[in-house]
Tab-separated table of C-alpha atoms in Angstrom:
chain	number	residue	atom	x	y	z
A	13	UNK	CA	102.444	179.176	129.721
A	14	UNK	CA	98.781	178.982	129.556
A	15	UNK	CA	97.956	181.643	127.681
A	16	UNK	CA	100.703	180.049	125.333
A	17	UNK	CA	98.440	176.702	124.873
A	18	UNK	CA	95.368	178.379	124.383
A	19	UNK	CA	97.096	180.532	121.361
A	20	UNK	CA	98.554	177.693	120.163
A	21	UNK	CA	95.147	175.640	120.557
A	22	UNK	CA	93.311	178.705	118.861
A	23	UNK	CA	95.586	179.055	115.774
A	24	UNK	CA	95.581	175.101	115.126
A	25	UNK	CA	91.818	175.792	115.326
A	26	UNK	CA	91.692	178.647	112.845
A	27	UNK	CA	94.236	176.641	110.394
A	28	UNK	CA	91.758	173.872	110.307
A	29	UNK	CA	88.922	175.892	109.616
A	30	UNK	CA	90.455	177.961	107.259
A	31	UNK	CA	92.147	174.568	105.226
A	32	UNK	CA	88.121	173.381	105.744
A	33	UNK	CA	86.991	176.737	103.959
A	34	UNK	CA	89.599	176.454	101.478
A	35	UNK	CA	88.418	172.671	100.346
A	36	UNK	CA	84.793	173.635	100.447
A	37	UNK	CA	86.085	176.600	97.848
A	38	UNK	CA	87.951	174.143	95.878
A	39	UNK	CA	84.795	171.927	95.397
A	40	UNK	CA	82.304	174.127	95.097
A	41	UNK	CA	81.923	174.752	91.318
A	42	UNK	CA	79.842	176.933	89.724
A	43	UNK	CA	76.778	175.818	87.492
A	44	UNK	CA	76.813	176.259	84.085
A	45	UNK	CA	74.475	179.398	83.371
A	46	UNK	CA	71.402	178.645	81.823
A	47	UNK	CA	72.018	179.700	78.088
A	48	UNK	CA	69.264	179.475	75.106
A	49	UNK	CA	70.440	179.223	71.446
A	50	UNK	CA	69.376	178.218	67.699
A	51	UNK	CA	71.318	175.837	66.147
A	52	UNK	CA	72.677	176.500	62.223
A	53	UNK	CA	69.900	173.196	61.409
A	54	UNK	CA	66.963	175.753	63.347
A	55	UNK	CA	66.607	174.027	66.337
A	56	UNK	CA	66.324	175.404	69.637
A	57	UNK	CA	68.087	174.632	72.547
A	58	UNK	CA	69.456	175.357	75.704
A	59	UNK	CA	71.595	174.251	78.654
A	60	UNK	CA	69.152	172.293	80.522
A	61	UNK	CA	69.125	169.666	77.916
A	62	UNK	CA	72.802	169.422	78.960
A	63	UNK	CA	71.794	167.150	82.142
A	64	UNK	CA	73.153	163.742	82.315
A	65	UNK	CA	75.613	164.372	79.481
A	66	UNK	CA	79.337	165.599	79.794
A	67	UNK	CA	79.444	168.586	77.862
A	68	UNK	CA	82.231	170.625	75.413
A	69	UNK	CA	81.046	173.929	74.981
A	70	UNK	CA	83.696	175.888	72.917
A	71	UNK	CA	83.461	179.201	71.378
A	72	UNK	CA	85.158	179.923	68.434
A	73	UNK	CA	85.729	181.961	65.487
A	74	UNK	CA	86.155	180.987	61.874
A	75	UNK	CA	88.706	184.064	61.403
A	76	UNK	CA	91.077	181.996	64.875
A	77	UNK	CA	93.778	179.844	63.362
A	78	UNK	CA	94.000	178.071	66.224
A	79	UNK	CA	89.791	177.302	66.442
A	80	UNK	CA	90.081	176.000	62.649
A	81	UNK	CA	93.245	174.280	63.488
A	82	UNK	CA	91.741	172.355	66.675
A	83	UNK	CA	88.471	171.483	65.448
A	84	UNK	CA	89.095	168.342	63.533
A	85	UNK	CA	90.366	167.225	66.954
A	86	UNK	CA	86.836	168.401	68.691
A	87	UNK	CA	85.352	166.121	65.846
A	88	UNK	CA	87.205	163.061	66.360
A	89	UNK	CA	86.830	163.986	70.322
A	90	UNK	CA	83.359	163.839	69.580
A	91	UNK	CA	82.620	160.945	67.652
A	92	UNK	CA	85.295	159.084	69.893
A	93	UNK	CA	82.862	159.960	72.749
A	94	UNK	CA	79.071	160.570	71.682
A	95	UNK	CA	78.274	157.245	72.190
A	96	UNK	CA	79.054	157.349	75.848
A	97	UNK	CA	76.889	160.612	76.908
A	98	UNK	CA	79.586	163.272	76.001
A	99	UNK	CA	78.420	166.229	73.549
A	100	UNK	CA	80.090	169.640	71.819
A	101	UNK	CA	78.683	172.754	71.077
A	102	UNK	CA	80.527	175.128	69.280
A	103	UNK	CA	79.489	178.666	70.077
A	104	UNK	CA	80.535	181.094	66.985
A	105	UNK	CA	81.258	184.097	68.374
A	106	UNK	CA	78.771	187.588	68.160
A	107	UNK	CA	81.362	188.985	65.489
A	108	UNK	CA	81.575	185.687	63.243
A	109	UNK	CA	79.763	186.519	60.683
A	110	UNK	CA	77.079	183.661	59.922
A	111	UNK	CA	77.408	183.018	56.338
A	112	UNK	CA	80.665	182.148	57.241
A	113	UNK	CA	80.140	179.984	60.373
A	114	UNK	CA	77.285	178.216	58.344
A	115	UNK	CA	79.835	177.763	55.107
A	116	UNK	CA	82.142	176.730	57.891
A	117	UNK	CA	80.110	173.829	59.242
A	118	UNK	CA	78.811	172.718	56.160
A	119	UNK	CA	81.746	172.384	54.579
A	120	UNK	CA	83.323	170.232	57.394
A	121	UNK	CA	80.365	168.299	57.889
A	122	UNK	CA	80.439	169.803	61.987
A	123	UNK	CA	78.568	166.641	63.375
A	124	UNK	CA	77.992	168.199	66.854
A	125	UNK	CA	75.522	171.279	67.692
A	126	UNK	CA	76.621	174.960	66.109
A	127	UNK	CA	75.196	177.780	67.594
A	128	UNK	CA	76.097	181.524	66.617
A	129	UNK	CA	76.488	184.057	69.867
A	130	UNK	CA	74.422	186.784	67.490
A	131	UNK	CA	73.708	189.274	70.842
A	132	UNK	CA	76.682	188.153	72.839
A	133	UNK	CA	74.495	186.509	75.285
A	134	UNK	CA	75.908	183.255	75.498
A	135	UNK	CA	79.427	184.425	76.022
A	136	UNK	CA	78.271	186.633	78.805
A	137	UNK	CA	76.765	184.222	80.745
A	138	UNK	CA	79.924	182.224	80.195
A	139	UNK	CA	81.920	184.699	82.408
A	140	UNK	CA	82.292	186.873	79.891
A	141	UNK	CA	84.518	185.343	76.635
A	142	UNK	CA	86.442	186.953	75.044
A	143	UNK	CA	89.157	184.913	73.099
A	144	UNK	CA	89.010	182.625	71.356
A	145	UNK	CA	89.156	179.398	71.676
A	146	UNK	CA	87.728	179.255	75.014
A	147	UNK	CA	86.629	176.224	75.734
A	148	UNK	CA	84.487	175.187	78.590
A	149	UNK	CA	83.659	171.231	79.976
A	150	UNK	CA	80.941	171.148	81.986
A	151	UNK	CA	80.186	167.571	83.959
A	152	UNK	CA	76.689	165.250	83.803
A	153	UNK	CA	75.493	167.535	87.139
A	154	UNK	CA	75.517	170.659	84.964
A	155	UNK	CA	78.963	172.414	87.083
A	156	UNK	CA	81.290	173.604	85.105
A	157	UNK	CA	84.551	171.873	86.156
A	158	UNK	CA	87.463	173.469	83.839
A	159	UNK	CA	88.012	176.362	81.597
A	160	UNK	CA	90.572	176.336	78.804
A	161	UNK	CA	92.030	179.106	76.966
A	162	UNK	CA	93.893	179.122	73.841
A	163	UNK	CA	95.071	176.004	72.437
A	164	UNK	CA	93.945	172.579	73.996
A	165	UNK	CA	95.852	169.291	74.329
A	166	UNK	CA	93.922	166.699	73.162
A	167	UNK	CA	95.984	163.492	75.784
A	168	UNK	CA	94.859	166.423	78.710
A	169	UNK	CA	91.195	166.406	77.395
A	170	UNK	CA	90.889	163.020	77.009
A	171	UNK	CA	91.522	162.099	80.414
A	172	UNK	CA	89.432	164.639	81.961
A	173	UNK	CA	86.503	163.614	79.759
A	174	UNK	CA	86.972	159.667	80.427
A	175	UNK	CA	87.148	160.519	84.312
A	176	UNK	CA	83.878	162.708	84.004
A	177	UNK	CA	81.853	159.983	81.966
């Protein structure tokens, strides 16, 4: 009967520990990498400028249908939002090739920050992006907090970028 209890006591113990580890998992969220780039205007950035500020970081191709499709809604998403400390950057990816991504942006009138990936670097350091769109919010600490692939619902976005700001 003893021995019974102290199992009993010793898995309630290791349950609570391991529903501890798993919430400490859950909220610890990685940093966004520290990334330098050149934007199309000749600027130079990078991801430290990103404190305080909720940031979009999405990279994209102008040969993706869906990139070209979504990015009137990262405009409006923008512009919508600016005002209130959130930012994009649009990373064009290392086999874009720039005439087009500057064409692209110009033609558009891109009023956020448009960088092209030109060694690969930035994706990389991103974990490694591949397809496009990926798209990547990062909060006003600098942690990246979600990761979206493929197509994005603008409703879903919104509310994650009103609670972040």
């Amino acid at each position: 009967m003893l021995n019974r209890r102290h199992l009993g006591f010793a898995l309630a113990g290791g349950a609570a520990a391991l529903a501890g580890g798993l919430v400490w998992q859950l909220n610890a969220l990685p940093l966004a990498p520290a990334v330098n780039y050149t934007l199309l205007d000749g600027r130079s950035a990078d991801s430290a400028q990103w404190r305080g500020r909720v940031m979009l970081v999405n990279f994209w191709a102008t040969s993706c249908a869906t990139c070209v499709k979504k990015m009137p809604m990262l405009m409006a998403t923008h512009r919508k939002y600016e005002s209130k400390g959130f930012d994009v950057l649009a990373v064009a990816m290392q086999y874009d090739p720039p005439a087009f991504v500057a064409a692209f942006a110009q033609e558009r009138q891109l009023p956020f920050g448009v960088a092209i990936d030109h060694t690969g670097a930035i994706s990389q350091a991103f974990g490694d992006v591949r397809v496009t769109p990926t798209t990547v919010i990062v909060d006003r600490q600098g942690q990246m907090v979600k990761r979206l692939v493929g197509d994005i619902d603008e409703a879903e976005l919104h509310g994650l970028i009103e609670k972040l700001l």
